[in-house]
Amino acid sequence: MDLRLTKTQNMFKRAAADFVKVEAPSHIVTEWFRNKATFLPDLYRKAANLGWLGMVVPERYGGASASFTDCAVVFEELGRVPLPGPLFSSGVLSALLVLEGASEAQKESLLPAICSGRSIVIVAITDKGVDWGTESVETRLTNTTGGFVLDGTKRFVYDAEGATSFICAARMENGGIALVLVNRESPGISITPHVGFMVSVAEVRFDRVKVAASSVLGEAGAGWQILDGALQKALPILCAYQVGACQEIFDFTAEYTRTRVVFGQPIGRFQRVQDHCVELSIHLDAARWVTYEALWKLDSGLPAAAGVHEAKAVASEAYYQVCNFSHMVHAGPGTDYGHPLMAHSLMAHTLYQYLGTPLHHKRKMMDALYPRGKG
Amino acid sequence: MDFNVQADTQEISVFRKEVREWLQENMRGAEGLRWSATWSTRENEEEYQFRRKLARELGEKGWLFPMFPVEYGGAGLTIDHQLVLETELDHSGINLAAVFYTLARIVAPVILKWGTEEQKREFLPPMLCGEVSVWQVLTEPQGGSDIATCHTKAIKNGNHYVVDGQKTMVGYHHPPDFLWTLVCTDPSGPRHENLSWLYIPGNSDGITIQPMSLMMGIKNTVFFDHVRVPAFNLVGGENNGWRVANTHLELEHGGEGRVGADPLVERVVAYCQQMRVAGAPLMEDTSIRDIIADMMIELHAVHLFARRNFWHRYVREPHPYGGAQFRYYQRMVRLRNGERLQQIMGCDALVPNLTVNEVVDFEYVVRSGPGMLHGGGTLDTDRLVFARRVGLGRPTKETAPTTI
């Protein structure tokens, strides 16, 4: 047992911390979130140059062959900001999706472009905001001569704005699910941001979009298994991002209890304020240790399915609750879009939904441990 | 990071094999016993005698306190050896720190840190060898969690202290060999600067022990009536008791850590797989599965916190607030799980099952939810300690004491 980071991981952590200090100071970040201007091409390019896209992708495809924990350490620091942009959605999830399910030729053409940041590939999964299960893949993929036609509307496509192409989960005529790579510029695609209490999310409509037969990723019909396999590895990295966010909120909330004086004393002297901080810390640390345990399982090749779903449930719930407890401590000033807590609150609500709510993942955890129909 | 508690080097795997074989031999006769979840829940002479015997045998090898120096009865081993002993004993449903009815697991590290050389040589070997049982004796009727308000007086008289007063909510169902007692050695002195610790032989004249029957089991009131204790038995310096208490309380309040996991969820699942309602196992019911998921997730977090604290303790880098956080959370989770058990299995959760360990006995879990919210200090003291360690509302943070 050793619960420390390695030397290399500490180096990654410092590099990421230094980067965000310079590139994403808090007063600028609050503006991004206030204006919902969260796709920042310059910033994305700089992050790509530091090698943070496709970190876990093998070097021969342009990645860094890093471990999942190495990658998570970087994302934990990015979560502290919270740094927006498709670093996770393209650089981790789509990269793993391609690695997991694409043909060798597809890997060779797609992965180096994702890792360098030239291509931003975004996965569009569900047609229903209320569910992330296989039944909610409704967009149709119909055979035509020489290819397919894609028709349907995807809800909650995270980071759609910056996409150069989409990987769309689509229902084939035989009922199977295929993953289809579609260029963003294809005629028939329209992107409409979801307006509301979330960020970086859009609805993507595929209106009779023509796609070539060669655009199907890997084996047609195996789309859901490929997606599941990629999520199994990608989710803990997203969890680490949420852990970083929780840690940052814990730190600035504790600091606020020292400096904010009302009723004649720093508010941290009030036991009820202390109680909020205790609950906040429990959510933070539960998320931290469940996440890093899942990462350790992945890196060690141990069965990780239940642990990964648990981590997503715990980390998304934690980020949401940590924001809420911090709001209790900050009261009015914390609800101003100029306050760093508001960027986190927006992001926490978004990631609570992204790729499935805590309840969805708790049930997946239970199904992984205790399959139904087996008594 | 490596969460594996059984990632053994070659040397360690040889040790694990030795421990496993030793346990196979020495756990014989324990098959029919039902381990108590805590040491105060019931009187079971057979279990008690077995645990005493096992402790003496472990102690003889230095394995009861494997990382303690050899000269005091430890084995001078490493954290890896400690882990082997913890994980192997865990298979039998026991943890090393709690082999038998003693709080030596807390008292011994405090004496190791604060005792003089002569005191360590005198007091530690019998504890480390598993020969003596020790109670911690802190709480008083008036003070409750506020242990610094200590009315039990110990006044020096020649080379003795004379102890008078009353302690409550302490101990187990067997009288102790020693009482590790917080006393006031300077009744007119300022708060926190008038306390000391006495290691009092249990057979001293003037000690009366009166059992109390409580929600969670047996505790006792102890009366001290002119009890004469040799001055040699005052540990950590006269009127320095509050600093000594910090070490003690950190260990008692969660800083101790643990590697074993609570097997409650497995038991609940087994129940739900067997119990059928309207023709289908309870385990197929979505709402039941949701409750079990919450129970599992919270118990897993408790387990990870305990493991984190264990690791911080034995690498001697105490976690700043981990002890208090763990203890508060563990108690709240136990309380919530009591209700969850009732939601899942109805009144079956209120009937003791004498064929299983108390650790996984539903009735015990339900009852100890509210019953054990405050042992060793209320939830509120845990949160208070947390606040000081994090430095909420204050410019400085209290540091966690080092312990082993």
Tab-separated table of N, CA and C in Angstrom, chain B residues 115-203:
chain	number	residue	atom	x	y	z
B	115	GLY	N	6.003	8.320	28.151
B	115	GLY	CA	6.553	7.713	29.368
B	115	GLY	C	8.063	7.901	29.474
B	116	THR	N	8.572	7.802	30.722
B	116	THR	CA	10.029	7.776	30.899
B	116	THR	C	10.516	6.377	30.518
B	117	GLU	N	11.823	6.251	30.383
B	117	GLU	CA	12.393	4.952	30.018
B	117	GLU	C	11.963	3.882	31.035
B	118	GLU	N	12.017	4.234	32.319
B	118	GLU	CA	11.661	3.266	33.368
B	118	GLU	C	10.183	2.889	33.252
B	119	GLN	N	9.346	3.863	32.982
B	119	GLN	CA	7.910	3.571	32.855
B	119	GLN	C	7.647	2.668	31.662
B	120	LYS	N	8.330	2.953	30.549
B	120	LYS	CA	8.109	2.126	29.352
B	120	LYS	C	8.507	0.680	29.629
B	121	ARG	N	9.639	0.510	30.323
B	121	ARG	CA	10.106	-0.850	30.590
B	121	ARG	C	9.180	-1.573	31.568
B	122	GLU	N	8.571	-0.813	32.444
B	122	GLU	CA	7.693	-1.415	33.450
B	122	GLU	C	6.288	-1.700	32.880
B	123	PHE	N	5.727	-0.694	32.154
B	123	PHE	CA	4.303	-0.787	31.782
B	123	PHE	C	4.057	-1.443	30.425
B	124	LEU	N	4.989	-1.243	29.485
B	124	LEU	CA	4.672	-1.695	28.122
B	124	LEU	C	4.705	-3.211	27.929
B	125	PRO	N	5.777	-3.906	28.398
B	125	PRO	CA	5.817	-5.348	28.064
B	125	PRO	C	4.550	-6.125	28.428
B	126	PRO	N	3.975	-5.936	29.613
B	126	PRO	CA	2.750	-6.724	29.891
B	126	PRO	C	1.604	-6.404	28.928
B	127	MET	N	1.525	-5.133	28.502
B	127	MET	CA	0.468	-4.772	27.537
B	127	MET	C	0.750	-5.388	26.176
B	128	LEU	N	2.015	-5.255	25.746
B	128	LEU	CA	2.368	-5.711	24.410
B	128	LEU	C	2.330	-7.234	24.312
B	129	CYS	N	2.508	-7.892	25.452
B	129	CYS	CA	2.446	-9.357	25.455
B	129	CYS	C	1.014	-9.861	25.606
B	130	GLY	N	0.081	-8.943	25.738
B	130	GLY	CA	-1.317	-9.358	25.830
B	130	GLY	C	-1.669	-9.934	27.182
B	131	GLU	N	-0.863	-9.627	28.193
B	131	GLU	CA	-1.127	-10.203	29.509
B	131	GLU	C	-2.132	-9.399	30.308
B	132	VAL	N	-2.149	-8.090	30.085
B	132	VAL	CA	-3.033	-7.263	30.918
B	132	VAL	C	-4.076	-6.562	30.064
B	133	SER	N	-5.229	-6.302	30.691
B	133	SER	CA	-6.257	-5.518	30.018
B	133	SER	C	-6.289	-4.132	30.659
B	134	VAL	N	-6.546	-3.143	29.815
B	134	VAL	CA	-6.507	-1.759	30.272
B	134	VAL	C	-7.812	-1.078	29.853
B	135	TRP	N	-8.381	-0.306	30.725
B	135	TRP	CA	-9.500	0.565	30.344
B	135	TRP	C	-9.000	1.992	30.237
B	136	GLN	N	-9.625	2.752	29.370
B	136	GLN	CA	-9.393	4.197	29.413
B	136	GLN	C	-10.504	4.799	30.259
B	137	VAL	N	-10.120	5.690	31.159
B	137	VAL	CA	-11.065	6.182	32.156
B	137	VAL	C	-11.004	7.708	32.132
B	138	LEU	N	-11.886	8.298	31.319
B	138	LEU	CA	-11.829	9.741	31.094
B	138	LEU	C	-13.116	10.443	31.514
B	139	THR	N	-14.259	9.906	31.047
B	139	THR	CA	-15.528	10.624	31.173
B	139	THR	C	-16.006	10.714	32.616
B	140	GLU	N	-16.530	11.866	32.966
B	140	GLU	CA	-17.122	12.048	34.290
B	140	GLU	C	-18.583	12.446	34.127
B	141	PRO	N	-19.389	12.159	35.168
B	141	PRO	CA	-20.830	12.453	35.040
B	141	PRO	C	-21.107	13.924	34.709
B	142	GLN	N	-20.387	14.841	35.334
B	142	GLN	CA	-20.673	16.257	35.087
B	142	GLN	C	-20.138	16.716	33.736
B	143	GLY	N	-18.990	16.154	33.335
B	143	GLY	CA	-18.254	16.722	32.198
B	143	GLY	C	-18.681	16.179	30.844
B	144	GLY	N	-19.056	14.878	30.770
B	144	GLY	CA	-19.357	14.297	29.476
B	144	GLY	C	-18.164	14.431	28.542
B	145	SER	N	-18.399	14.961	27.355
B	145	SER	CA	-17.326	15.126	26.372
B	145	SER	C	-16.277	16.138	26.822
B	146	ASP	N	-16.650	17.012	27.723
B	146	ASP	CA	-15.717	18.046	28.184
B	146	ASP	C	-14.790	17.447	29.237
B	147	ILE	N	-13.821	16.657	28.767
B	147	ILE	CA	-13.007	15.896	29.717
B	147	ILE	C	-12.015	16.780	30.469
B	148	ALA	N	-11.780	17.989	29.973
B	148	ALA	CA	-10.854	18.874	30.686
B	148	ALA	C	-11.470	19.377	31.985
B	149	THR	N	-12.792	19.353	32.059
B	149	THR	CA	-13.452	19.655	33.329
B	149	THR	C	-13.442	18.386	34.163
B	150	CYS	N	-12.331	18.201	34.868
B	150	CYS	CA	-12.066	16.921	35.525
B	150	CYS	C	-12.129	17.108	37.025
B	151	HIS	N	-13.118	16.471	37.651
B	151	HIS	CA	-13.290	16.632	39.088
B	151	HIS	C	-12.594	15.533	39.890
B	152	THR	N	-12.153	14.493	39.211
B	152	THR	CA	-11.454	13.424	39.929
B	152	THR	C	-10.073	13.937	40.323
B	153	LYS	N	-9.858	14.022	41.611
B	153	LYS	CA	-8.631	14.653	42.116
B	153	LYS	C	-7.571	13.601	42.412
B	154	ALA	N	-6.308	13.951	42.146
B	154	ALA	CA	-5.188	13.112	42.570
B	154	ALA	C	-4.206	14.045	43.274
B	155	ILE	N	-4.170	13.947	44.585
B	155	ILE	CA	-3.333	14.868	45.360
B	155	ILE	C	-2.096	14.123	45.852
B	156	LYS	N	-0.942	14.754	45.658
B	156	LYS	CA	0.304	14.090	46.007
B	156	LYS	C	0.454	14.042	47.530
B	157	ASN	N	0.888	12.864	47.970
B	157	ASN	CA	1.099	12.662	49.397
B	157	ASN	C	2.322	11.762	49.522
B	158	GLY	N	3.481	12.388	49.767
B	158	GLY	CA	4.743	11.628	49.795
B	158	GLY	C	5.039	11.099	48.403
B	159	ASN	N	5.276	9.789	48.296
B	159	ASN	CA	5.564	9.231	46.965
B	159	ASN	C	4.337	8.530	46.373
B	160	HIS	N	3.161	9.004	46.805
B	160	HIS	CA	1.916	8.493	46.249
B	160	HIS	C	1.015	9.646	45.826
B	161	TYR	N	0.051	9.325	44.966
B	161	TYR	CA	-1.078	10.222	44.729
B	161	TYR	C	-2.302	9.576	45.365
B	162	VAL	N	-3.155	10.394	45.935
B	162	VAL	CA	-4.399	9.872	46.507
B	162	VAL	C	-5.556	10.330	45.622
B	163	VAL	N	-6.263	9.355	45.050
B	163	VAL	CA	-7.280	9.646	44.045
B	163	VAL	C	-8.675	9.547	44.647
B	164	ASP	N	-9.480	10.596	44.385
B	164	ASP	CA	-10.874	10.611	44.819
B	164	ASP	C	-11.735	11.137	43.687
B	165	GLY	N	-12.838	10.430	43.398
B	165	GLY	CA	-13.732	10.948	42.355
B	165	GLY	C	-14.513	9.841	41.681
B	166	GLN	N	-15.105	10.174	40.574
B	166	GLN	CA	-16.009	9.234	39.903
B	166	GLN	C	-15.883	9.389	38.388
B	167	LYS	N	-15.772	8.261	37.715
B	167	LYS	CA	-15.754	8.251	36.242
B	167	LYS	C	-16.934	7.397	35.778
B	168	THR	N	-17.376	7.641	34.543
B	168	THR	CA	-18.562	6.899	34.104
B	168	THR	C	-18.498	6.575	32.618
B	169	MET	N	-19.347	5.645	32.195
B	169	MET	CA	-19.432	5.209	30.794
B	169	MET	C	-18.106	4.619	30.319
B	170	VAL	N	-17.451	3.819	31.169
B	170	VAL	CA	-16.147	3.286	30.790
B	170	VAL	C	-16.136	1.759	30.840
B	171	GLY	N	-15.168	1.181	30.128
B	171	GLY	CA	-14.831	-0.218	30.281
B	171	GLY	C	-15.783	-1.213	29.655
B	172	TYR	N	-15.584	-2.483	30.047
B	172	TYR	CA	-16.312	-3.614	29.476
B	172	TYR	C	-16.865	-4.452	30.604
B	173	HIS	N	-17.209	-5.713	30.286
B	173	HIS	CA	-17.834	-6.507	31.326
B	173	HIS	C	-16.845	-7.259	32.217
B	174	HIS	N	-15.565	-7.264	31.872
B	174	HIS	CA	-14.568	-7.857	32.758
B	174	HIS	C	-13.745	-6.753	33.403
B	175	PRO	N	-13.510	-6.830	34.707
B	175	PRO	CA	-12.730	-5.768	35.358
B	175	PRO	C	-11.314	-5.701	34.775
B	176	PRO	N	-10.730	-4.517	34.757
B	176	PRO	CA	-9.436	-4.345	34.101
B	176	PRO	C	-8.268	-4.607	35.040
B	177	ASP	N	-7.112	-4.857	34.454
B	177	ASP	CA	-5.890	-4.952	35.253
B	177	ASP	C	-5.360	-3.560	35.573
B	178	PHE	N	-5.588	-2.627	34.640
B	178	PHE	CA	-5.140	-1.250	34.874
B	178	PHE	C	-6.185	-0.264	34.369
B	179	LEU	N	-6.208	0.900	35.028
B	179	LEU	CA	-7.095	1.966	34.574
B	179	LEU	C	-6.237	3.162	34.161
B	180	TRP	N	-6.309	3.521	32.912
B	180	TRP	CA	-5.548	4.667	32.373
B	180	TRP	C	-6.446	5.890	32.579
B	181	THR	N	-6.095	6.672	33.611
B	181	THR	CA	-7.071	7.600	34.163
B	181	THR	C	-6.614	9.048	34.084
B	182	LEU	N	-7.495	9.889	33.605
B	182	LEU	CA	-7.226	11.325	33.579
B	182	LEU	C	-7.655	11.908	34.923
B	183	VAL	N	-6.724	12.592	35.572
B	183	VAL	CA	-7.026	13.145	36.900
B	183	VAL	C	-6.605	14.613	36.972
B	184	CYS	N	-7.163	15.294	37.988
B	184	CYS	CA	-6.794	16.686	38.225
B	184	CYS	C	-5.770	16.716	39.355
B	185	THR	N	-4.567	17.145	39.030
B	185	THR	CA	-3.506	17.148	40.045
B	185	THR	C	-3.299	18.537	40.640
B	186	ASP	N	-4.055	19.521	40.154
B	186	ASP	CA	-3.928	20.872	40.714
B	186	ASP	C	-5.298	21.560	40.672
B	187	PRO	N	-6.148	21.243	41.661
B	187	PRO	CA	-7.528	21.731	41.637
B	187	PRO	C	-7.644	23.250	41.511
B	188	SER	N	-6.616	24.003	41.910
B	188	SER	CA	-6.730	25.457	41.799
B	188	SER	C	-6.045	25.964	40.524
B	189	GLY	N	-5.445	25.056	39.754
B	189	GLY	CA	-4.700	25.474	38.551
B	189	GLY	C	-5.631	25.804	37.397
B	190	PRO	N	-5.101	26.545	36.391
B	190	PRO	CA	-5.940	26.895	35.234
B	190	PRO	C	-6.295	25.681	34.388
B	191	ARG	N	-7.443	25.787	33.704
B	191	ARG	CA	-7.929	24.743	32.818
B	191	ARG	C	-6.837	24.343	31.817
B	192	HIS	N	-6.768	23.048	31.531
B	192	HIS	CA	-5.793	22.468	30.596
B	192	HIS	C	-4.374	22.419	31.167
B	193	GLU	N	-4.148	23.062	32.331
B	193	GLU	CA	-2.800	23.011	32.907
B	193	GLU	C	-2.824	22.388	34.298
B	194	ASN	N	-3.885	21.633	34.563
B	194	ASN	CA	-4.023	21.047	35.904
B	194	ASN	C	-4.266	19.538	35.838
B	195	LEU	N	-3.979	18.947	34.674
B	195	LEU	CA	-4.344	17.542	34.455
B	195	LEU	C	-3.116	16.642	34.382
B	196	SER	N	-3.325	15.389	34.723
B	196	SER	CA	-2.257	14.386	34.596
B	196	SER	C	-2.889	13.031	34.316
B	197	TRP	N	-2.058	12.083	33.919
B	197	TRP	CA	-2.530	10.720	33.640
B	197	TRP	C	-1.911	9.752	34.626
B	198	LEU	N	-2.747	8.938	35.230
B	198	LEU	CA	-2.265	7.906	36.150
B	198	LEU	C	-2.589	6.525	35.578
B	199	TYR	N	-1.602	5.661	35.677
B	199	TYR	CA	-1.780	4.266	35.264
B	199	TYR	C	-2.043	3.478	36.548
B	200	ILE	N	-3.318	3.266	36.852
B	200	ILE	CA	-3.717	2.786	38.181
B	200	ILE	C	-3.986	1.273	38.166
B	201	PRO	N	-3.304	0.503	39.031
B	201	PRO	CA	-3.591	-0.935	39.102
B	201	PRO	C	-5.052	-1.170	39.475
B	202	GLY	N	-5.694	-2.066	38.783
B	202	GLY	CA	-7.126	-2.290	38.966
B	202	GLY	C	-7.480	-2.874	40.324
B	203	ASN	N	-6.498	-3.511	40.980
B	203	ASN	CA	-6.807	-4.153	42.256
B	203	ASN	C	-6.513	-3.238	43.443
